[in-house]
Coordinates of C-alpha atoms and ligand atoms in Angstrom, one line a residue:
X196 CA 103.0 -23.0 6.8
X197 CA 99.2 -22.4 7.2
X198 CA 98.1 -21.1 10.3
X199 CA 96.6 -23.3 13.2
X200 CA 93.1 -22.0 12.7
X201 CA 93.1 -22.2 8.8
X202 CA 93.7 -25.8 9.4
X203 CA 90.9 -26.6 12.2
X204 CA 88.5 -24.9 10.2
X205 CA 89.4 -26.5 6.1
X206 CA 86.6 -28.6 5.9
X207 CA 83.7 -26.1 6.1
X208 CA 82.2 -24.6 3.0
X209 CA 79.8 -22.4 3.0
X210 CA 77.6 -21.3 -0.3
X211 CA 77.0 -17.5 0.0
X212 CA 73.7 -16.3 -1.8
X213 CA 73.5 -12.3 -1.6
X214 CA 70.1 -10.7 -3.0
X215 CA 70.9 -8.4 -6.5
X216 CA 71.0 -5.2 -5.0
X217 CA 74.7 -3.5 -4.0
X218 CA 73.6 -2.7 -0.5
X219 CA 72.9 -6.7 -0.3
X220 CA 76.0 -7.4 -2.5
X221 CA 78.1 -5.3 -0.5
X222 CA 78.4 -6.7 3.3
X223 CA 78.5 -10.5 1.9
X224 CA 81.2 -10.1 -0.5
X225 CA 82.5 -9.1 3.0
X226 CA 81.7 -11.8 4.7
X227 CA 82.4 -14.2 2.4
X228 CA 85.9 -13.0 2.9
X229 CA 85.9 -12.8 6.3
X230 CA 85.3 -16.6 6.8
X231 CA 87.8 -17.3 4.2
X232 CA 90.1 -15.6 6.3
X233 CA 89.4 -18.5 9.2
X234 CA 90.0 -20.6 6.4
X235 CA 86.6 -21.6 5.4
X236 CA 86.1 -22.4 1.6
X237 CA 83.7 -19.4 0.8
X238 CA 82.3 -19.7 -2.6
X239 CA 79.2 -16.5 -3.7
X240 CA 76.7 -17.6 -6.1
X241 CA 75.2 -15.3 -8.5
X242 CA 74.1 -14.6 -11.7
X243 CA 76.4 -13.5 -14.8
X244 CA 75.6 -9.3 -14.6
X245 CA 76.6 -9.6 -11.2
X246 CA 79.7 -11.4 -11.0
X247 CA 81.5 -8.0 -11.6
X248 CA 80.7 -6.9 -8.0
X249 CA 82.9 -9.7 -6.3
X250 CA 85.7 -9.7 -8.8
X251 CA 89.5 -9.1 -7.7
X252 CA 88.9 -11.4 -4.3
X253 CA 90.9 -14.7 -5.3
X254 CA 90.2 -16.1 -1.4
X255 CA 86.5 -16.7 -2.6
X256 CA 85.0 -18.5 -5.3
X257 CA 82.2 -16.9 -7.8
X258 CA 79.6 -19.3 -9.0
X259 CA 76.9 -18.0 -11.1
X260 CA 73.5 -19.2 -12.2
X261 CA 71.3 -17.9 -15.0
X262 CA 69.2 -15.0 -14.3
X263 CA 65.7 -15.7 -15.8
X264 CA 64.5 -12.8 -17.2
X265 CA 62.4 -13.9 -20.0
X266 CA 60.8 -16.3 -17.9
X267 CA 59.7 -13.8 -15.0
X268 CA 58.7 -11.3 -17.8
X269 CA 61.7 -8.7 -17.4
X270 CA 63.4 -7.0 -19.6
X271 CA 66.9 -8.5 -20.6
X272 CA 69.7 -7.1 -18.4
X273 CA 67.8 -6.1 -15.6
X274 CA 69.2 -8.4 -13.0
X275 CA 70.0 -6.1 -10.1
X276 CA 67.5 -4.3 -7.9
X277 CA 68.9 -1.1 -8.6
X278 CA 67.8 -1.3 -12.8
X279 CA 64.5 -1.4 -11.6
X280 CA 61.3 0.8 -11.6
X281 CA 59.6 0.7 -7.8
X282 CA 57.3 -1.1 -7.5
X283 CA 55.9 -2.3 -10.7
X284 CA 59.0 -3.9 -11.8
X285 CA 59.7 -5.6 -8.0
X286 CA 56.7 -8.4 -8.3
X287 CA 58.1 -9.9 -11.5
X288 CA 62.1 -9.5 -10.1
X289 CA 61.0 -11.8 -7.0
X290 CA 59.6 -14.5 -9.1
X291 CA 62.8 -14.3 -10.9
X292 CA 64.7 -14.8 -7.5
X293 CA 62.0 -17.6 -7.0
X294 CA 63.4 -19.2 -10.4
X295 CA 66.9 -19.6 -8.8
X296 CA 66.0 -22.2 -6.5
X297 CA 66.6 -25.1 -9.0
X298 CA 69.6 -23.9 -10.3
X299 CA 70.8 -23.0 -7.0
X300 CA 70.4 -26.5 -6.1
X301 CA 71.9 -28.1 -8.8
X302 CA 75.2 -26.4 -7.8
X303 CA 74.6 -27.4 -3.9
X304 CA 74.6 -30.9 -5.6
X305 CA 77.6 -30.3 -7.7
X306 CA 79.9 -28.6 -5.2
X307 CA 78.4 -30.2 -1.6
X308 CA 78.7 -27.0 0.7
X309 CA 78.2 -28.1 4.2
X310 CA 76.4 -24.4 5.1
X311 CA 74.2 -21.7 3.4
X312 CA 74.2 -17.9 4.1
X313 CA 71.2 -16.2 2.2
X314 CA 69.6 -13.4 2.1
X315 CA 66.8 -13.0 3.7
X316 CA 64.8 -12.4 0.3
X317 CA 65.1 -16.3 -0.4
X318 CA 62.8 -17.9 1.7
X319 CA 62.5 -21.2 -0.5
X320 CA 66.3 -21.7 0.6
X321 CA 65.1 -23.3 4.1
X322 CA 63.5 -26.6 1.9
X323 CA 67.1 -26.3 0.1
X324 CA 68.9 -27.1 3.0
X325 CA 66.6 -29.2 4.5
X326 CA 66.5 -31.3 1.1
X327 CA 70.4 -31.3 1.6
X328 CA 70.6 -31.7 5.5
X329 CA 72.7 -28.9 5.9
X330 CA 71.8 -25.5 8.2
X331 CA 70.3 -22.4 6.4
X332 CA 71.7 -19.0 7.7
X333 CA 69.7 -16.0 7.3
X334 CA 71.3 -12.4 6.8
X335 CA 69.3 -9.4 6.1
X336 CA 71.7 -6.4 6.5
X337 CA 70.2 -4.7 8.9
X338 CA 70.6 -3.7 12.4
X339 CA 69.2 -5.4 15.3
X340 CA 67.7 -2.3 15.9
X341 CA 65.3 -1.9 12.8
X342 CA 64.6 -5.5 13.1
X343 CA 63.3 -4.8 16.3
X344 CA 61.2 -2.1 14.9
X345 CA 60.2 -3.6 12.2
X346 CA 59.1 -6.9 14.4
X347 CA 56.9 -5.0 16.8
X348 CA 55.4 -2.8 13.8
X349 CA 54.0 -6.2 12.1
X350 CA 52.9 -7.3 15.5
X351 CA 51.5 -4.6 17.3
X352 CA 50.4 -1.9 14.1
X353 CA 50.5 1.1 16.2
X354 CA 50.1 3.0 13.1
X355 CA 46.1 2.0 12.8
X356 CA 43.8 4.5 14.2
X357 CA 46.9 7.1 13.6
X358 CA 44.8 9.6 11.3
X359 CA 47.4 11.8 9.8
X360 CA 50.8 10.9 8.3
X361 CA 52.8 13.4 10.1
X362 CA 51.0 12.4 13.6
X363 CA 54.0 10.7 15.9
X364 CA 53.0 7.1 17.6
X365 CA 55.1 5.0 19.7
X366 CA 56.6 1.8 18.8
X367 CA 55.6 -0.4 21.5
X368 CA 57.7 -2.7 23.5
X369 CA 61.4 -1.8 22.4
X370 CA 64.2 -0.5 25.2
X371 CA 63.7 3.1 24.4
X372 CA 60.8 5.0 24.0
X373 CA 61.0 5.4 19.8
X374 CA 58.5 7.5 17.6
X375 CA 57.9 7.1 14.6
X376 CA 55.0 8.1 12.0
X377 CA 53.5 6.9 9.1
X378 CA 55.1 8.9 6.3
X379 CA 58.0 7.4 7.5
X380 CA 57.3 4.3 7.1
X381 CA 57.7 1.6 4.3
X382 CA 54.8 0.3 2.8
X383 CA 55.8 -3.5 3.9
X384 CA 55.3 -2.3 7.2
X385 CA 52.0 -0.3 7.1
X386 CA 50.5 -3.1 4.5
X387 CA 49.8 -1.1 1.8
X388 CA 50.7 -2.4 -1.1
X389 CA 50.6 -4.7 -4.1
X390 CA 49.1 -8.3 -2.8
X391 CA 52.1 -9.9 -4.1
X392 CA 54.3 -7.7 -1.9
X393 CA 52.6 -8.4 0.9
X394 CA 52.6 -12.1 0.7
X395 CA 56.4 -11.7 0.0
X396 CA 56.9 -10.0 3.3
X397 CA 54.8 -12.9 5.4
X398 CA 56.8 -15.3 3.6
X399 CA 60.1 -13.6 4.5
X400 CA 58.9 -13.6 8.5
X401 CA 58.4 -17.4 7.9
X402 CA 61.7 -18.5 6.9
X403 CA 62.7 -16.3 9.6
X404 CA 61.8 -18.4 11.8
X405 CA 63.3 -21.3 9.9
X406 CA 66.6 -20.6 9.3
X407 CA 69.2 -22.1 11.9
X408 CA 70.1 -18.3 12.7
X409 CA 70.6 -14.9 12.0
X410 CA 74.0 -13.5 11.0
X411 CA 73.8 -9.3 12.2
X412 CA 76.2 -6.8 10.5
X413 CA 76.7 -5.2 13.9
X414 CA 78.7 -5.7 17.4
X415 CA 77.2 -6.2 20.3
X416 CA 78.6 -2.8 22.2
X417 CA 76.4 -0.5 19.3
X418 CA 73.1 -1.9 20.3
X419 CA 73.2 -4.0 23.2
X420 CA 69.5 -3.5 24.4
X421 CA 68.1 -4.6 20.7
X422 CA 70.9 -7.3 20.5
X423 CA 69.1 -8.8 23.5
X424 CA 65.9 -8.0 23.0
X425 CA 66.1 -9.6 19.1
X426 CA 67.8 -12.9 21.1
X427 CA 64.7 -13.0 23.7
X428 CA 61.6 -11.5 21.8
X429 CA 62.2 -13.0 19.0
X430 CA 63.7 -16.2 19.9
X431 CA 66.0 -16.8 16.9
X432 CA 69.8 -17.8 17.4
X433 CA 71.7 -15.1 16.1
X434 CA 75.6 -13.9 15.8
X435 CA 76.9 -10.5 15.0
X436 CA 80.3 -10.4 13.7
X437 CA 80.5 -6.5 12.3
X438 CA 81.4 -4.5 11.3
X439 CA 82.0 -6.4 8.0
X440 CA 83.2 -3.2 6.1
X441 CA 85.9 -2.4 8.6
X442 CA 87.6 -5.7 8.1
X443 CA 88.6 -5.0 4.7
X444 CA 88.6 -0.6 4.9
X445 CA 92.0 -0.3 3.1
X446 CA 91.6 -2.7 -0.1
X447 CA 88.0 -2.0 -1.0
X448 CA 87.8 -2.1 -4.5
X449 CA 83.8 -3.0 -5.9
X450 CA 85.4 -1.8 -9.9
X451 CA 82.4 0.2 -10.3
X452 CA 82.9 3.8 -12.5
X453 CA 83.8 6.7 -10.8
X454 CA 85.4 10.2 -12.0
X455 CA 88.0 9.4 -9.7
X456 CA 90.7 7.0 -9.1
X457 CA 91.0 6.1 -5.8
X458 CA 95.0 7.0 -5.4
X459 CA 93.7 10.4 -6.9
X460 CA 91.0 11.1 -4.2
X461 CA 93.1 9.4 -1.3
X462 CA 95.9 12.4 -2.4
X463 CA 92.9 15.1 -2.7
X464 CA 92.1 14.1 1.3
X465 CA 95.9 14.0 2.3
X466 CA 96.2 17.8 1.5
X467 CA 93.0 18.9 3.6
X468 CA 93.6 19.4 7.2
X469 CA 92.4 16.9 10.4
X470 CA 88.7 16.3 10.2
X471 CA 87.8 19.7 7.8
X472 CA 86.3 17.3 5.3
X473 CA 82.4 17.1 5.1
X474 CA 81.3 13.8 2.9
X475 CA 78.0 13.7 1.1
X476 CA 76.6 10.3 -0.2
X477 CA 73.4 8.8 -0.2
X478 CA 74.6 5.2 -0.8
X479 CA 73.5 3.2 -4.2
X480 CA 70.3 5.7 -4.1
X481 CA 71.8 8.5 -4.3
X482 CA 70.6 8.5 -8.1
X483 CA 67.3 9.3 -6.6
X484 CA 67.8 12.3 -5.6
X485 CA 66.1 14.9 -7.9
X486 CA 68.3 17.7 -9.1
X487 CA 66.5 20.7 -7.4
X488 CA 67.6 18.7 -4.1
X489 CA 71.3 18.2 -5.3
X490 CA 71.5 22.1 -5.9
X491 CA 70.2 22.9 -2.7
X492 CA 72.5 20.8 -1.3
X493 CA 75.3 21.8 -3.4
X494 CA 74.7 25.7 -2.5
X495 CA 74.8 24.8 1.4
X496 CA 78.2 23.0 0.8
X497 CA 79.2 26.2 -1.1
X498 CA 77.8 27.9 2.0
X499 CA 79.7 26.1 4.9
X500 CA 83.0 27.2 3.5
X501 CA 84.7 23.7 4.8
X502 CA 86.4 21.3 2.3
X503 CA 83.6 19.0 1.1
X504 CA 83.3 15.5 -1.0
X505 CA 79.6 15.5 -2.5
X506 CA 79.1 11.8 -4.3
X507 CA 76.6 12.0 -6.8
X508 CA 75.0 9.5 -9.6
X509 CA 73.5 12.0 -11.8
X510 CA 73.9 11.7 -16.0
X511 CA 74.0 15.7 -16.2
X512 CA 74.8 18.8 -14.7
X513 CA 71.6 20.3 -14.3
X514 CA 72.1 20.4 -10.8
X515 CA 74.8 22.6 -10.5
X516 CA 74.8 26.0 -9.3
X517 CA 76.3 28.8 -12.1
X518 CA 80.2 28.9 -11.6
X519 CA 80.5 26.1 -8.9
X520 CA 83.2 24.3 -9.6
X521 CA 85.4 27.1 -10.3
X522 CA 84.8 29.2 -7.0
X523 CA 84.8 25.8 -4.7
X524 CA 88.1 24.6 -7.0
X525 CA 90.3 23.0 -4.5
X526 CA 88.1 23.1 -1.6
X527 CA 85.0 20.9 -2.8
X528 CA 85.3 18.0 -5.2
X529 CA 82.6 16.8 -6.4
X530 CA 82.2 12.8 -7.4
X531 CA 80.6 11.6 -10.5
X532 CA 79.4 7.9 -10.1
X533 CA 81.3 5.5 -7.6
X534 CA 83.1 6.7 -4.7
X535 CA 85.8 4.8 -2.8
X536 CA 84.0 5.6 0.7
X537 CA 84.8 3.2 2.3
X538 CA 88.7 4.8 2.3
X539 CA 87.3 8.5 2.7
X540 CA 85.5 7.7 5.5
X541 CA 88.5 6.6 7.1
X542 CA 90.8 8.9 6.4
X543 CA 91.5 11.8 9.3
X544 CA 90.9 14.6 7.2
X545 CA 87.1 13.4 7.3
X546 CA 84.9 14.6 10.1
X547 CA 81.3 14.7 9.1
X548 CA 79.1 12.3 7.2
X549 CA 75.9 13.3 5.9
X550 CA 74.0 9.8 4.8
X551 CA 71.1 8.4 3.8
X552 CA 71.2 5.9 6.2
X553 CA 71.7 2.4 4.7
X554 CA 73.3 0.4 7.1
X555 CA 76.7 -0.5 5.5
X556 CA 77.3 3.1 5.4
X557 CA 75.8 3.9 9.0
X558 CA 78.4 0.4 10.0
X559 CA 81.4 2.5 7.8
X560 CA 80.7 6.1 9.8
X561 CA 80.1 4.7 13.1
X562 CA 83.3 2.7 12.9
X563 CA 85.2 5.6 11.7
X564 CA 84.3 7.2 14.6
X565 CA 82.5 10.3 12.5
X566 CA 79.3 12.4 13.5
X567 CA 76.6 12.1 11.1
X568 CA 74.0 13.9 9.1
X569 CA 71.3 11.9 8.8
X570 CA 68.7 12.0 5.5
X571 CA 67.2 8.9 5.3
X572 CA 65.2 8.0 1.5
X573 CA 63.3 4.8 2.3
X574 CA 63.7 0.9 3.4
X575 CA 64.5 1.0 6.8
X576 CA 66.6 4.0 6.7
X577 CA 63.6 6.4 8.7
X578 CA 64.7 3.3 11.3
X579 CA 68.2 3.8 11.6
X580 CA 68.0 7.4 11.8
X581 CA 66.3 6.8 15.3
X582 CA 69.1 4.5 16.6
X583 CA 71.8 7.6 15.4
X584 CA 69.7 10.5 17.1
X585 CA 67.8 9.2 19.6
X586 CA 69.4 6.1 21.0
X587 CA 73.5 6.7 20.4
X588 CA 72.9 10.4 20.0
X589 CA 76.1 10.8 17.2
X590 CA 73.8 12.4 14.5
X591 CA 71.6 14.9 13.9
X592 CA 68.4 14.9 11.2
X593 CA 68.8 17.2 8.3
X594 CA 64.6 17.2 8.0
X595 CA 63.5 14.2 5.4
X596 CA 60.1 13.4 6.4
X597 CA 58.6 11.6 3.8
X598 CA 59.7 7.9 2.3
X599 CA 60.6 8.7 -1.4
X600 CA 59.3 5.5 -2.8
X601 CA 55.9 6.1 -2.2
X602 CA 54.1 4.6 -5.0
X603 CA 57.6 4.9 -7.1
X604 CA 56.7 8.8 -7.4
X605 CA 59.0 10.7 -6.3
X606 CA 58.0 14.2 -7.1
X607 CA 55.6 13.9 -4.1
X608 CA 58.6 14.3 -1.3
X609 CA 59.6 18.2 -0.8
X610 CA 62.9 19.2 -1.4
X611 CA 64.5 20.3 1.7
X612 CA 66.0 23.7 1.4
X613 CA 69.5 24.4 1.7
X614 CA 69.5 27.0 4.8
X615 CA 68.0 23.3 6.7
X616 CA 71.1 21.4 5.0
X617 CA 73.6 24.3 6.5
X618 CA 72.0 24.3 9.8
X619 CA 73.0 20.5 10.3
X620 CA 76.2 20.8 8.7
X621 CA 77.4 23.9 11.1
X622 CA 76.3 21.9 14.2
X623 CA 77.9 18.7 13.1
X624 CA 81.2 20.2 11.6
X625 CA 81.7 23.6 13.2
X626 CA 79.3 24.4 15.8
X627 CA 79.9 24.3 19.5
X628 CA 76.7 22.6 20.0
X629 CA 78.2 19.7 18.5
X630 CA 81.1 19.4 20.1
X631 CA 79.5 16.3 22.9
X632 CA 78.1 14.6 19.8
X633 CA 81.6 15.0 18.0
X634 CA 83.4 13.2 21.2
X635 CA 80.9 10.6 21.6
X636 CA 80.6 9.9 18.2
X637 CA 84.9 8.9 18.9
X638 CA 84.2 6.6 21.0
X639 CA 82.4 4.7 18.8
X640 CA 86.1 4.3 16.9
X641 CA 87.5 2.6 19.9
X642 CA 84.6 0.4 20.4
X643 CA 84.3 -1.2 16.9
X644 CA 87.8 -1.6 16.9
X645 CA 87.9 -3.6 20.3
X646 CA 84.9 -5.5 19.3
X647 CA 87.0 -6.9 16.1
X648 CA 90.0 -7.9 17.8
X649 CA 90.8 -11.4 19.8
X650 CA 88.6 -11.8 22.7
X651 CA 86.3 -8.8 21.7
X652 CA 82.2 -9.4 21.0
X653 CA 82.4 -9.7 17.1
X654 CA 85.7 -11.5 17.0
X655 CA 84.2 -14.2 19.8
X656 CA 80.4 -14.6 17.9
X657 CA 82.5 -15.2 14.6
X658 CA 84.2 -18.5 16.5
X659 CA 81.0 -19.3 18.1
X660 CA 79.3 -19.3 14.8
X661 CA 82.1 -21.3 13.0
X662 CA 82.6 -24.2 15.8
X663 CA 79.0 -24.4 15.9
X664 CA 78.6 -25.1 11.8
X665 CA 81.6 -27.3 12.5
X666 CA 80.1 -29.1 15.5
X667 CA 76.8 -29.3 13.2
X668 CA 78.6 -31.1 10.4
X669 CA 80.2 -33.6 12.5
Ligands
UPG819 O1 79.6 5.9 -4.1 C1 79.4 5.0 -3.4 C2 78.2 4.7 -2.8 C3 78.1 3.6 -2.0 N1 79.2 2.9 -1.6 C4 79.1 1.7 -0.8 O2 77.9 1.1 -1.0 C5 77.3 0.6 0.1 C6 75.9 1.1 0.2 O3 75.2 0.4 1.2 P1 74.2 1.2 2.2 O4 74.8 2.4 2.7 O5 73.6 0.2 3.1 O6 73.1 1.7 1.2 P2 72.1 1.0 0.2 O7 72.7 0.5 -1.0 O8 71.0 2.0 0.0 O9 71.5 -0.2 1.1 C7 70.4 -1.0 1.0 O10 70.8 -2.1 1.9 C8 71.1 -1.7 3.2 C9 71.6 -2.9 4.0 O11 70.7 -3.9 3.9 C10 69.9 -1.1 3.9 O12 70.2 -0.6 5.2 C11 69.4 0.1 3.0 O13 68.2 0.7 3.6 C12 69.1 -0.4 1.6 O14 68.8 0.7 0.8 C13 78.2 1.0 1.3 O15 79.1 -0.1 1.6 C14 79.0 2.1 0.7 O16 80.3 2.2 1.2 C15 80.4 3.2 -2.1 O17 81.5 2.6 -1.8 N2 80.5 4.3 -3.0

């Protein structure tokens, strides 16, 4: 017999419209599962070369639409953000995402969703549901946090005047007194860029403001100073219902190559003792990363003597120092392509994550209760690092300075050497110093999970959110 709620809640349908990156890709496959767990019909649309990254979930629907290459001037097969050059590839992949509204609507005619959840990349999607009289939600996959940041850099440009890169200035207005400076950040923020960029971003802050609301991968007890100060400053209705990862931890399964089975890895982690495991992954960029910075990082795992799981996306072995593998044999393994962290992070023989700071994977360590490493790349990630080590104070920085996609070269960042790497690693996974951060980062475990179950923040903004769609279709 179907549940009580499964039946209250049949007759939404909501389309789910990720943007082509896996970071994107990710949290709403998530989501889309979430909701179908209250029993609302969840159906993702995409395009054909990305319909692999939401396969083996039979509670939600796949659509797909065409991806047009030719006409946007790209090369064929390069219909995810993570195939492309930085930046002078990116222009030409947004008027390709531009492309999709027609199609896009065609399908909203076809199927009749009575709800759609898009990324925040598609701002035409607000005239989609208007055309359809049916509420556009906007997700962006961020923390309240970095929204916050990013909001009062737009509108207040501390930056100008700041004459040197490495000069600190303060982001005015937020809860805490946060620094920042320009090398760190992106170039949407600081306005320097390509004019088409630019236009992107002030069309992007638009729709903002016309979406019905925001849907936050976050709960409320994480950040509840930039929860409320996103609600009030900004004045957009908003729900966070994370951690969306957490939901599904166990049964994560995104089919993407790896050198490793999951069962295989899982078994790896079962022999090492409680919390002796250090994980290394810098999230769907971790093929950035040049290979002078993998050996350096390589020789200060070789250095820390604990067990260690280093994930990276690298076509050779160039990186790796002389006789690695065999002296680290049993003690290190070393992931080539896709790792299942999503399981490793949870699993007790973890106790250190050093990350680049994407947000799912900040979402996956906080709610594993684990003290990070923090070594942000670019996006918002120089962001996030300030909510870990200044604000919740579970992390520390392991140096990165510079945003590595600074005019797509990334020679120009300095390759952080390995004694720096060590120095983070012995504080976070051995030190005594680290021991507060190592507690409070534990609490964190307790809070997610209390936020997720009946009557907690996440679980309560998740009803909210569905009764009001509900109430809005009546
Ligand atoms: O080997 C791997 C590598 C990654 N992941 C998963 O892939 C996701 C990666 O997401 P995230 O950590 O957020 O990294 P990015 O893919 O870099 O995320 C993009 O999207 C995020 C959310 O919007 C932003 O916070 C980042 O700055 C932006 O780079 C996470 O769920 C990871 O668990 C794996 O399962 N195995």
């Amino acid at each position: 017999m179907a549940s009580p709620q499964v039946e209250s809640h049949a007759q939404l349908h909501i389309f789910f419209l990720p943007y082509l990156a896996v970071g994107k890709m990710i949290p709403i496959m998530h989501m889309a599962r979430l909701f179908a767990s209250r029993g609302v019909k969840s159906s993702v649309v995409t395009t054909p070369g990305n319909v692999g990254s939401f396969a083996g979930n039979p509670e939600i629907d796949v659509l797909t639409i065409k991806f047009p290459s030719e006409e946007a001037g790209l090369p064929q097969g390069c219909e995810n953000a993570e195939t492309l050059t930085f930046p002078d590839m990116l222009p030409n992949f947004f008027k390709a995402l531009d492309l999709l509204q027609h199609p896009f609507e065609n399908l909203v005619q076809t199927h009749h969703p009575n709800c759609l959840v898009v990324d925040e990349l598609f701002s035409w999607a607000n005239a989609s549901a208007n055309k359809f009289r049916i509420p556009c939600l906007g997700f962006s996959g961020i923390s309240y946090f970095s929204q916050c940041i990013i909001h009062n850099l737009l509108r207040y440009q501390p930056f100008k005047g700041v004459s040197s890169d490495s000069e600190t200035f303060l982001v005015p207005g937020l809860p805490d007194e946060i620094r920042l400076t320009k090398s760190e950040l992106s170039p949407f923020e600081k306005r320097e860029g390509p004019k088409a960029l630019m236009d992107l971003v002030d069309k992007i802050d638009e729709a903002k403001k016309g979406r019905y609301g925001i849907i936050i991968n976050s709960f409320y007890e994480l950040e509840p100073a930039y929860a409320d100060y996103f609600g009030k400053e900004m004045g957009i209705k908003h729900w966070h219902i994370g951690p969306l990862s957490r939901y599904f931890a166990s049964d994560d399964n995104t089919g993407r190559e790896s050198s490793i089975d999951v069962s295989s890895c899982i078994k790896w982690l079962d022999e090492k003792q409680p919390e002796s495991v250090v994980y290394v992954c810098f999230g769907s960029f971790s093929k950035k990363m040049r290979a002078a910075q993998l050996h350096e990082i390589a020789i200060a795992l070789e250095a820390l003597g604990q067990n260690f799981i280093f994930v990276v996306k690298e076509d050779n072995d160039d990186w790796v120092p002389h006789g690695l593998e065999e002296r680290v044999h049993g003690q290190g393994l070393i992931i080539r392509g896709w790792a299942p962290q999503n399981q490793i992070l949870n699993h007790s023989s973890v106790g250190g994550f050093l990350t680049h700071c994407g947000w799912n994977s900040l979402m996956e360590g906080v709610s594993a209760g684990l003290p990070l490493m923090t070594w942000p790349l670019l996006a918002e990630q120089f962001y996030n690092e300030k909510l870990i080590t200044h604000v919740l104070k579970i992390g520390i920085e392991v140096g990165a300075k510079n945003w590595i996609g600074k005019e797509g070269d990334y020679k120009d960042v300095a390759i952080i050497g390995s004694q720096h790497i060590l120095k983070a690693m012995k504080f976070v996974m051995v030190g005594e110093q680290g021991r507060d951060m190592r507690k409070r980062a534990k609490e964190f475990k307790e809070l997610t999970r209390k936020a997720m179950v009946e009557g907690g923040s996440s679980y309560s903004d998740l009803n909210a959110l569905i009764d009001d769609l509900k109430s809005y279709n009546v």
